[in-house]
C-alpha positions as semicolon CSV with decimal commas, in nm:
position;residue;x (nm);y (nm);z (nm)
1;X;-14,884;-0,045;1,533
2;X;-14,956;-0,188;1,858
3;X;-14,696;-0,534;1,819
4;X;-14,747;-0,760;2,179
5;X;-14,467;-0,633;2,436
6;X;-14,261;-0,906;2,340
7;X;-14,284;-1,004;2,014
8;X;-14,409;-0,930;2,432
9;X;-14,541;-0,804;2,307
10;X;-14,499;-0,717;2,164
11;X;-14,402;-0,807;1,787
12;X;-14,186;-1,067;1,501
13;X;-14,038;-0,845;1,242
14;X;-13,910;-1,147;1,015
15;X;-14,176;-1,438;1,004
16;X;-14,322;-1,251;1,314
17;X;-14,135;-1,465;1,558
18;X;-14,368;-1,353;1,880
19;X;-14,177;-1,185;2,076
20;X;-14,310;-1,112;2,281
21;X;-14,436;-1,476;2,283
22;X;-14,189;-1,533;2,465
23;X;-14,074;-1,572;2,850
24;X;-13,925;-1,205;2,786
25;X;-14,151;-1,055;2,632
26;X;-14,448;-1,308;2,545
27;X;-14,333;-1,664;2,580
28;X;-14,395;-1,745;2,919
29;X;-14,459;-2,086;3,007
30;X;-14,812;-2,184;3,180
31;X;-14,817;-2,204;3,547
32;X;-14,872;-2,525;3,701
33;X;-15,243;-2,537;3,798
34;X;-15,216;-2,736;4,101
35;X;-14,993;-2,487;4,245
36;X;-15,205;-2,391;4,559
37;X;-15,276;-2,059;4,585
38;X;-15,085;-1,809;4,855
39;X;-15,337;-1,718;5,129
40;X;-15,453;-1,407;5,104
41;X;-15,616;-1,126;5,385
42;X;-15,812;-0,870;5,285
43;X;-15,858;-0,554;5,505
44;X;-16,162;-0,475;5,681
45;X;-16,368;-0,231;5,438
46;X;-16,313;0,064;5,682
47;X;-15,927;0,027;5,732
48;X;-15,742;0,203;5,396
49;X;-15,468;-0,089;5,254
50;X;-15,131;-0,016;5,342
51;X;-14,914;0,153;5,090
52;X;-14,698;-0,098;4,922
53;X;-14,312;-0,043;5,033
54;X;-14,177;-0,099;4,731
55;X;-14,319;0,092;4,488
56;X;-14,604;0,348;4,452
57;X;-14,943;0,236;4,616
58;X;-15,245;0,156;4,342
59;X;-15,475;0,403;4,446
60;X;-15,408;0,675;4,180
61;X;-15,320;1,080;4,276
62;X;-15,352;1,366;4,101
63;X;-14,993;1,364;4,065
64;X;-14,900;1,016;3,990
65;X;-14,614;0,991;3,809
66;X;-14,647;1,376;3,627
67;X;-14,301;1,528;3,569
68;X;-14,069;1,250;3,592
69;X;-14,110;1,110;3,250
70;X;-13,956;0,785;3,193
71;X;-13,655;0,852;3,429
72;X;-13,927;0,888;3,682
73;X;-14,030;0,471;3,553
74;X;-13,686;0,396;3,652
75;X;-13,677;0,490;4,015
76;X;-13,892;0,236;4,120
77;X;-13,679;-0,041;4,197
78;X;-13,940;-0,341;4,123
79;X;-14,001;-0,210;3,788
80;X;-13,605;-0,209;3,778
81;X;-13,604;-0,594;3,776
82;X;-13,873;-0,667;3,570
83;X;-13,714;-0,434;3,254
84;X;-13,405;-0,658;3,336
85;X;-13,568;-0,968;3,346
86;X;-13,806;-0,861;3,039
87;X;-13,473;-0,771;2,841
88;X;-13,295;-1,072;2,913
89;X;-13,564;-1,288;2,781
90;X;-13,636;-1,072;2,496
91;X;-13,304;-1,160;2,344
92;X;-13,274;-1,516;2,446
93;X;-13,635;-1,593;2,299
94;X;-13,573;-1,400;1,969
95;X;-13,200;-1,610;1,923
96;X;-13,378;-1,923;1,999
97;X;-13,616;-1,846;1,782
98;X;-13,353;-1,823;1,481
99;X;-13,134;-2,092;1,580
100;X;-13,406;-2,312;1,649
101;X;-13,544;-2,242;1,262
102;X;-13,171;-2,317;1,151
103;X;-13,117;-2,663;1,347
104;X;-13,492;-2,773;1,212
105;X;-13,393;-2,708;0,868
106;X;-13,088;-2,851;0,908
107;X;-13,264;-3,194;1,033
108;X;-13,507;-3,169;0,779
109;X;-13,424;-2,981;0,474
110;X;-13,769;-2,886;0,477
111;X;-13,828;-2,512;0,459
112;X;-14,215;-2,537;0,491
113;X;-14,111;-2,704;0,873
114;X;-13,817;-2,433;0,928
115;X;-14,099;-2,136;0,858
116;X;-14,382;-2,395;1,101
117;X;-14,142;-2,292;1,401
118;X;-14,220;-1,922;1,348
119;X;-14,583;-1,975;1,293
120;X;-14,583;-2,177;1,607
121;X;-14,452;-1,872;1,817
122;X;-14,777;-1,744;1,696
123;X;-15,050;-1,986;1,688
124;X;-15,073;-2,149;2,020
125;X;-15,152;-1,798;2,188
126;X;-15,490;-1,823;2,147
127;X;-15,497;-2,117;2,332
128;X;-15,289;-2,054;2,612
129;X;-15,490;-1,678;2,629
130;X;-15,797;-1,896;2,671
131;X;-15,732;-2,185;2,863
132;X;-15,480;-2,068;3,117
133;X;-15,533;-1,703;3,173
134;X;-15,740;-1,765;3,500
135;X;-15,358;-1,837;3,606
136;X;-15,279;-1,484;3,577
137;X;-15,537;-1,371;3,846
138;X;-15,586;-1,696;4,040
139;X;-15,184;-1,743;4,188
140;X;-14,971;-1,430;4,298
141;X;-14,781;-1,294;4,045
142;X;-14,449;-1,296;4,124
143;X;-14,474;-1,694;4,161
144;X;-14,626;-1,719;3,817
145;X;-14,415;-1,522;3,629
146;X;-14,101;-1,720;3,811
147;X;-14,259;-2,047;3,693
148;X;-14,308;-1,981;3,351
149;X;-13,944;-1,853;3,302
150;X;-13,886;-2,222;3,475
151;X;-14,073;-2,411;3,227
152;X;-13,960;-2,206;2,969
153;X;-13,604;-2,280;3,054
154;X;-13,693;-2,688;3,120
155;X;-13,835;-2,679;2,749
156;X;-13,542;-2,484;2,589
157;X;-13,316;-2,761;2,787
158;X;-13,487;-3,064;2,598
159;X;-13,457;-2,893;2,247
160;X;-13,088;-2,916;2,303
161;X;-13,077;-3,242;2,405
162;X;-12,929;-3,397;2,084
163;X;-13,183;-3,687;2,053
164;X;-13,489;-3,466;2,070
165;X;-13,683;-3,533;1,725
166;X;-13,811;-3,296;1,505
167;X;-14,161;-3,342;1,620
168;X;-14,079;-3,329;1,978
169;X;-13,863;-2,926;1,912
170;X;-14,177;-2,819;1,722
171;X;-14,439;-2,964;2,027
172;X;-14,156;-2,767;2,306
173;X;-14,217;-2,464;2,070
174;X;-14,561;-2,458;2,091
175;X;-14,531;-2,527;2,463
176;X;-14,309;-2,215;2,531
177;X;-14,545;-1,983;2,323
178;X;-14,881;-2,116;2,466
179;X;-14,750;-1,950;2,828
180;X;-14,646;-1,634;2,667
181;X;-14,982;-1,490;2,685
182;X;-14,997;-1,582;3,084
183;X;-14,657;-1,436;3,133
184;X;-14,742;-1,124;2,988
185;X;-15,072;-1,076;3,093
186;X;-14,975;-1,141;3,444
187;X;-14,646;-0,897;3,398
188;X;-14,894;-0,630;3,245
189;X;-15,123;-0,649;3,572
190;X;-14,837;-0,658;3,804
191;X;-14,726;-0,362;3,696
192;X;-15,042;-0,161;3,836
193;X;-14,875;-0,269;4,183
194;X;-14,550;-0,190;4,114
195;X;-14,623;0,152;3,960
196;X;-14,946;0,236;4,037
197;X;-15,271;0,304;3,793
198;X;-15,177;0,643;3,644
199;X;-14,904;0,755;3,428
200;X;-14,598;0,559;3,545
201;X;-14,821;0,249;3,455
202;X;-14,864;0,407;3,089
203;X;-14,506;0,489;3,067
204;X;-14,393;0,179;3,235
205;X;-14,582;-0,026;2,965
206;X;-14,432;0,216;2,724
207;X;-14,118;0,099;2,816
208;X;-14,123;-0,249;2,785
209;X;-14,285;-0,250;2,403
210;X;-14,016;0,007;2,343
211;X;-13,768;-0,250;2,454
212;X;-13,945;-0,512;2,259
213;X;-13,936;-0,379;1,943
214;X;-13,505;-0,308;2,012
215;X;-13,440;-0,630;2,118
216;X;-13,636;-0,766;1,823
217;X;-13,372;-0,589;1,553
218;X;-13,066;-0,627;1,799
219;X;-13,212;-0,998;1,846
220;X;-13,171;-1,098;1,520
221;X;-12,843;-0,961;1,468
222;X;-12,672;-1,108;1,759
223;X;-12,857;-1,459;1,690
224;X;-12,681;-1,417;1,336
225;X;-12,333;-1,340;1,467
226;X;-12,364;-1,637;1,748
227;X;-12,440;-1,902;1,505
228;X;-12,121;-1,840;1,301
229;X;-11,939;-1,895;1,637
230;X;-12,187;-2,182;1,797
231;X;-12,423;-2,445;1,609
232;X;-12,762;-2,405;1,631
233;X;-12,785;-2,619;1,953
234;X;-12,534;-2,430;2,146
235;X;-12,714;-2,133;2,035
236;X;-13,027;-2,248;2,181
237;X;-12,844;-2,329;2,508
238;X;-12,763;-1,991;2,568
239;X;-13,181;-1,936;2,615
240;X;-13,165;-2,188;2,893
241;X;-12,924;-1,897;3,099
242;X;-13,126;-1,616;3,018
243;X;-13,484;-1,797;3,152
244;X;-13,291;-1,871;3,424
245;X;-13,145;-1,508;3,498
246;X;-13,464;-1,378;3,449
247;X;-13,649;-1,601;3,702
248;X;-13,396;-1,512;3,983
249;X;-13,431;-1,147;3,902
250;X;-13,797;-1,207;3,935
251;X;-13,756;-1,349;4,243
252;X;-13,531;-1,162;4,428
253;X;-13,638;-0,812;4,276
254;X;-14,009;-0,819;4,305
255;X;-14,226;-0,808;4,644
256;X;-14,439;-1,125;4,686
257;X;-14,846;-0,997;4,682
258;X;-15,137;-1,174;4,715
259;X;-15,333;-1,322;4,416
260;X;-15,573;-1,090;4,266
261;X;-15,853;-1,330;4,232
262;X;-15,833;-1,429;4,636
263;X;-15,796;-1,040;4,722
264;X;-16,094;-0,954;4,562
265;X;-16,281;-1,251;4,749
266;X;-16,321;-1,525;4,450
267;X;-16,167;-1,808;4,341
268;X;-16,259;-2,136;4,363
269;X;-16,346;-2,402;4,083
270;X;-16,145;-2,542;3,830
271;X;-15,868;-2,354;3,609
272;X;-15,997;-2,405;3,289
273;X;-16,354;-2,286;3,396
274;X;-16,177;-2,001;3,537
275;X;-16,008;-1,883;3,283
276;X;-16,324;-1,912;3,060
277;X;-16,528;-1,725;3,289
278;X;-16,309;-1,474;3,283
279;X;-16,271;-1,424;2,920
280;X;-16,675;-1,422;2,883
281;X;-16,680;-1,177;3,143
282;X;-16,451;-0,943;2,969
283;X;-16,589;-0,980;2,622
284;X;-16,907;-0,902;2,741
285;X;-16,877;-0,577;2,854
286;X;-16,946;-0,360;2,513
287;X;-16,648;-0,094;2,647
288;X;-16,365;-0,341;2,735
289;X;-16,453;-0,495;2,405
290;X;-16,449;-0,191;2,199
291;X;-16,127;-0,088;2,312
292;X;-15,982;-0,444;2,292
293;X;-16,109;-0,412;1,911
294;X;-15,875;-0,116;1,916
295;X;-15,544;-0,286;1,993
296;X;-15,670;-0,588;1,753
297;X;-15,800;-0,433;1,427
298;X;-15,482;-0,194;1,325
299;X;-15,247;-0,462;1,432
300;X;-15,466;-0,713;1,189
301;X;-15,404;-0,546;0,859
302;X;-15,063;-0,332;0,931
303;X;-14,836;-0,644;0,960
304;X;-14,895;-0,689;0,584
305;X;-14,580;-0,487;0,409
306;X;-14,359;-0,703;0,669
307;X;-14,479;-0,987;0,571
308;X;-14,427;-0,936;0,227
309;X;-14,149;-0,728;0,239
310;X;-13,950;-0,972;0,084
311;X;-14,196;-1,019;-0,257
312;X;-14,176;-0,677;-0,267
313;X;-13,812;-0,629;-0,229
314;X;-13,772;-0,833;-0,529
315;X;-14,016;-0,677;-0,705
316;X;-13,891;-0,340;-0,729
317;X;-13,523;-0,481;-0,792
318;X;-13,406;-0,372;-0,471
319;X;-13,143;-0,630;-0,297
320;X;-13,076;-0,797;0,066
321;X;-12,941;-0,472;0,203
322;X;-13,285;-0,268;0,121
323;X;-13,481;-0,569;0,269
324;X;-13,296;-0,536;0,592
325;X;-13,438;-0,154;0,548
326;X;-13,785;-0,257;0,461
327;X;-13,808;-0,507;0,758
328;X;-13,685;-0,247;1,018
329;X;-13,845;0,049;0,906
330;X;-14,201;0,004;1,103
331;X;-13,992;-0,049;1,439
332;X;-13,812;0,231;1,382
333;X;-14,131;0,459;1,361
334;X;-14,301;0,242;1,665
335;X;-13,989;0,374;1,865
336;X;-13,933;0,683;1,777
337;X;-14,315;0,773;1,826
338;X;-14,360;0,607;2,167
339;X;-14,078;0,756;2,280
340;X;-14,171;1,113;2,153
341;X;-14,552;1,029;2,313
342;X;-14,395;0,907;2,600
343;X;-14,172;1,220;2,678
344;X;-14,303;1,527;2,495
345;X;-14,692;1,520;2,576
346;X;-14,908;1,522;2,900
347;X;-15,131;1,225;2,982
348;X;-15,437;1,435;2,868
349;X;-15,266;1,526;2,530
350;X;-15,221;1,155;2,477
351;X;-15,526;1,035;2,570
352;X;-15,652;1,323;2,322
353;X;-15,439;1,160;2,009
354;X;-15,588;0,832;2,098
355;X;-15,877;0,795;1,856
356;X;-15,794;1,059;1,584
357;X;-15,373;0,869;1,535
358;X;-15,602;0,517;1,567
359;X;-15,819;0,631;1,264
360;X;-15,563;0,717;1,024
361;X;-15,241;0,541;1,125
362;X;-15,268;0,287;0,854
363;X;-15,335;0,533;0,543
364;X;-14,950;0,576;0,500
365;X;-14,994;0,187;0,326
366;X;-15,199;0,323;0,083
367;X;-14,877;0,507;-0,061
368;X;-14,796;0,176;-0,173
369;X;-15,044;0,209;-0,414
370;X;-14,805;0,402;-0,683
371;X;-14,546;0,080;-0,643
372;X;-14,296;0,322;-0,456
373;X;-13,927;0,312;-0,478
374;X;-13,761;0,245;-0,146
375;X;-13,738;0,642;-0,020
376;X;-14,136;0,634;-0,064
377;X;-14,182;0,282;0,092
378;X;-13,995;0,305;0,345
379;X;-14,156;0,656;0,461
380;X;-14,444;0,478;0,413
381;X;-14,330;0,210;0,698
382;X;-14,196;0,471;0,931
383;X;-14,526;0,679;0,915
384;X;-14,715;0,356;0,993
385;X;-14,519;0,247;1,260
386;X;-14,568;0,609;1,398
387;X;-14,931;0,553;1,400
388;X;-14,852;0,269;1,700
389;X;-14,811;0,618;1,889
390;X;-15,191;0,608;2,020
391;X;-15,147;0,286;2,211
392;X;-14,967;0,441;2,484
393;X;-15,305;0,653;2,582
394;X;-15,509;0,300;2,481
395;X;-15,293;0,148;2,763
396;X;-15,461;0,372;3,014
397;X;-15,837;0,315;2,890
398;X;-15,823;-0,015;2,899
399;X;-15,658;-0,042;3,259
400;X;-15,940;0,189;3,364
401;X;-16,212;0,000;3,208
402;X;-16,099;-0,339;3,380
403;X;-16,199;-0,406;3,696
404;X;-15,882;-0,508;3,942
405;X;-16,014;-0,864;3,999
406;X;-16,026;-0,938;3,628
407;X;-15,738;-0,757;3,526
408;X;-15,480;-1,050;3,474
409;X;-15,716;-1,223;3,277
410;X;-15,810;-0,915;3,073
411;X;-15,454;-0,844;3,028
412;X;-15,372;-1,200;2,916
413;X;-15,688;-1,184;2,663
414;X;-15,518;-0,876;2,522
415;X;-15,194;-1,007;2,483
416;X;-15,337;-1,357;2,310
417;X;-15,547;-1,172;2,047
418;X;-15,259;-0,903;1,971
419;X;-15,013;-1,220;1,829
420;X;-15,340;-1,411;1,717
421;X;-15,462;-1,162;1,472
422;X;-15,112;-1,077;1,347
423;X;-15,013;-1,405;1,283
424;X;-15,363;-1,400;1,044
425;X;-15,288;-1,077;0,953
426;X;-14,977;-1,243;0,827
427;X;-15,078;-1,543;0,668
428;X;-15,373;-1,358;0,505
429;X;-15,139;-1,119;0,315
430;X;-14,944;-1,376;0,224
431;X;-15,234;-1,570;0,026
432;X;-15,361;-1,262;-0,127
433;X;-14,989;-1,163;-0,294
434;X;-15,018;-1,527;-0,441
435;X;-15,290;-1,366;-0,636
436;X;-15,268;-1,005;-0,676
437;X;-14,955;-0,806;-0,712
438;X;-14,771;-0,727;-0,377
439;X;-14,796;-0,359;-0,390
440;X;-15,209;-0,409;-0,431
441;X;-15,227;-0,630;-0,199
442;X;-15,060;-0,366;0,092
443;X;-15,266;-0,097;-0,049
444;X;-15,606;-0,237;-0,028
445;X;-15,473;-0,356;0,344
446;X;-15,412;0,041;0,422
447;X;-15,776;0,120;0,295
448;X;-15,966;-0,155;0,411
449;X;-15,767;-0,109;0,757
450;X;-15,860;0,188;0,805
451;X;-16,212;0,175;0,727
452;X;-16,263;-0,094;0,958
453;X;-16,073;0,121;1,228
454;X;-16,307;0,367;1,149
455;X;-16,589;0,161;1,248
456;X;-16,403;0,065;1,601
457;X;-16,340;0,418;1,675
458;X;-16,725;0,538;1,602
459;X;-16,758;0,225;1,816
460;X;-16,546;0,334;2,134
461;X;-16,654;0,680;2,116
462;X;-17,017;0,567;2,165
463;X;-16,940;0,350;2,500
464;X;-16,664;0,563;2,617
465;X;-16,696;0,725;2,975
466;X;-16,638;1,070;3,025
467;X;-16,475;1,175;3,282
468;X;-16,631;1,175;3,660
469;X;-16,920;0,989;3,507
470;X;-17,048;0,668;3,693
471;X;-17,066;0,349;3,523
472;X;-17,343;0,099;3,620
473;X;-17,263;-0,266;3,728
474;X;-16,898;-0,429;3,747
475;X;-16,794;-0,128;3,514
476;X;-16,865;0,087;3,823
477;X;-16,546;0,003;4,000
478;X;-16,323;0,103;3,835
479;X;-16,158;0,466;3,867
480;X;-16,238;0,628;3,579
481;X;-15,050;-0,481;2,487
482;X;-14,254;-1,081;2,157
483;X;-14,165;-1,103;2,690
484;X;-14,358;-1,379;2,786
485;X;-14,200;-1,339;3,016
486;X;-14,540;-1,082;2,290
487;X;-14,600;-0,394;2,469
């Protein structure tokens, strides 16, 4: 199901470690509000905007991106340097992540605190998605996603630092993933410049939650192996390089373009009441919030058999090997399906699937209901993780349903709900298996998923647009997803 590009979205496979809340694929650190903002000119109404040198211009064609598939992604050299960036933050975040669990236990002994650091990747996004997403559409982009690999890299630095208490590594956590949702809002926006508003966009975006869902298992693994050669603090230091990389690729591989927010004429007043504007603004149109709704619900109830994979491992006698399979098995869908989405059908087949794979992508959890063996479970997962499929055509309702001057907020809103609800998706599950068996407790979240997706869809299908139709007010201009730096 739709996981945050980085967690980032993305998504956290073990305690959901956001990754996507991270500065590759979620966790980007907050911009500095007093950063001025770059001047920015806007052309004269009757003179068209130059087409952007390095990449595809934003107005969308007919023939925007059709044929190339994802090779087609790859040609544009910007985009290039953000999958490298986004890659190289990916796995620095998700071995932090672990080694920053290990040194906490290690100082405490506590494993309710070593678990907190996970939860942390997850609960601070709604903050940071509220109170600094104005950042994403109020500075230019490329100097905002920069910065919060900078911070991100600064904060990694102190945990290190060997006289950094136990309080102080859990407040830089919470730092780190309170900018994720700026970092990949802003990335997710940025992206319309870089590759345009039709299908290289979709596939672009494609691309980067593919990635974030790899990194997440290879992650993991490598974090493993470099903590029997490194302690936890000179695992932790090895972050500190990859923020870094990832800010100079940033830099040097990315055009510098005005901020959206100044382009489109606004700006002024404080951050905070920025950012808050913005989110109002995008709530209250009944279409964005439908399809937001859309990315939300699924991703509420199908993190459930992750997070109690483990119970349920037990349960059924099956041992550390077969959890390894249980915890994978939902990424390994996610890919697969994306991929197949991404390559085999049209942009008008996948907008087709969108509603109809939505609907019943979570009834494959109900096959938990018969307490399956590990063949039947973990078919179960992959089907599930399958159902993630109709995000890819979600990707290119929302961005059509967003007006360009709210977009980096919108995108940022997105990407801070996504890790909130599946962090209480999470915890949720967990209190219900200390009451009912495991197995129940993933079943009823199949059915009662999927009912309530039910309800969105009936919901999106009664605001949707057809096409050529004219919307009325802001809605009228437009045409028609753990990197912080959490798709």
């Amino acid at each position: 199901m739709p996981k945050d590009d980085r967690t980032q979205t993305g998504t956290p496979r073990v305690p959901p470690a956001p990754v996507t809340a991270s500065p590759a694929s979620a966790t980007a650190p907050p911009v500095s509000a007093t950063a001025p903002p770059a001047p920015a000119t806007v052309p004269p109404a009757h003179v068209p905007e130059p087409r952007d040198p390095h990449g595809p211009s934003r107005e969308r064609g007919p023939g925007d991106g059709a044929g190339g598939g994802y090779r087609a992604v790859f040609r544009v050299r910007e985009f290039r340097a953000v999958f490298a960036a986004h890659l190289l933050s990916l796995l620095g975040v998700t071995v932090s992540e672990l080694a920053l669990t290990v040194l906490v236990y290690d100082l405490t002994g506590s494993p309710l605190l070593s678990a907190l650091t996970f939860a942390l990747g997850f609960l601070p996004y709604v903050v940071g998605g509220t109170l600094f997403a104005g950042v994403a559409d109020r500075y230019p982009a490329r100097r905002v996603l920069v910065v919060c690999d900078l911070v991100c890299a600064c904060c990694v630095a102190l945990m290190v630092l060997p006289g950094t208490p136990v309080g102080a590594l859990l407040a830089l956590r919470c730092a780190v993933a309170a900018v994720a949702p700026v970092f990949t809002g802003t990335r997710t926006a940025a992206l319309t410049d870089i590759l345009g508003e039709g299908d290289l966009y979709v596939l672009g975006r494609s691309l980067l939650r593919i990635v974030s869902q790899s990194a997440l298992l290879a992650g993991f693994g490598a974090g493993g192996i470099l903590l029997t050669a490194l302690s936890p603090r000179g695992a932790i230091t090895v972050t500190v390089g990859t923020f870094c990389c990832s800010a100079l690729l940033l830099r040097l591989g990315t055009a510098a373009r005005p901020a959206r927010s100044a382009a489109a004429g606004e700006g002024g007043g404080t951050l905070l009441r920025d950012s808050l504007a913005g989110a109002r603004t995008v709530l209250a149109d009944r279409r964005i919030r439908a399809l937001l709704l859309l990315f939300w619900v699924p991703a509420f109830f199908v993190v459930a058999p992750e997070a109690l994979a483990a119970p349920y491992a037990d349960a059924i006698g099956a041992g550390p090997a077969a959890l390894g399979l249980l915890m994978c098995a939902m990424a390994v869908g996610h890919i697969g399906a994306e991929l197949w989405a991404g390559s085999a059908l049209t942009p008008r087949t996948r907008s087709r699937i969108v509603l109809p794979v939505a609907a019943l992508g979570l009834l494959p959890l109900t096959l938990y209901a018969s307490r399956p063996g590990m063949v039947l479970a973990l078919a179960a997962l992959v089907l599930a993780g399958a159902g993630a499929a109709y995000v890819i055509g979600l990707d290119q309702w929302f961005l059509d349903a967003v007006p360009e001057a709210l977009r980096g907020r919108a995108m940022t809103l997105l990407t801070a709900g996504l890790m909130t609800v599946q962090g209480l998706g999470m915890a949720l599950a967990g209190l219900a298996a200390e009451f009912f068996p495991v197995h129940q407790v993933v079943t009823a979240s199949g059915a009662a998923g999927t009912l309530c997706t039910l309800l969105v869809v009936r919901e999106v299908r009664a605001v949707r647009t057809r096409p050529g139709e004219q919307r009325s007010g802001t809605e009228g201009r437009d045409g028609t997803e753990r990197h912080m730096t959490s798709g």
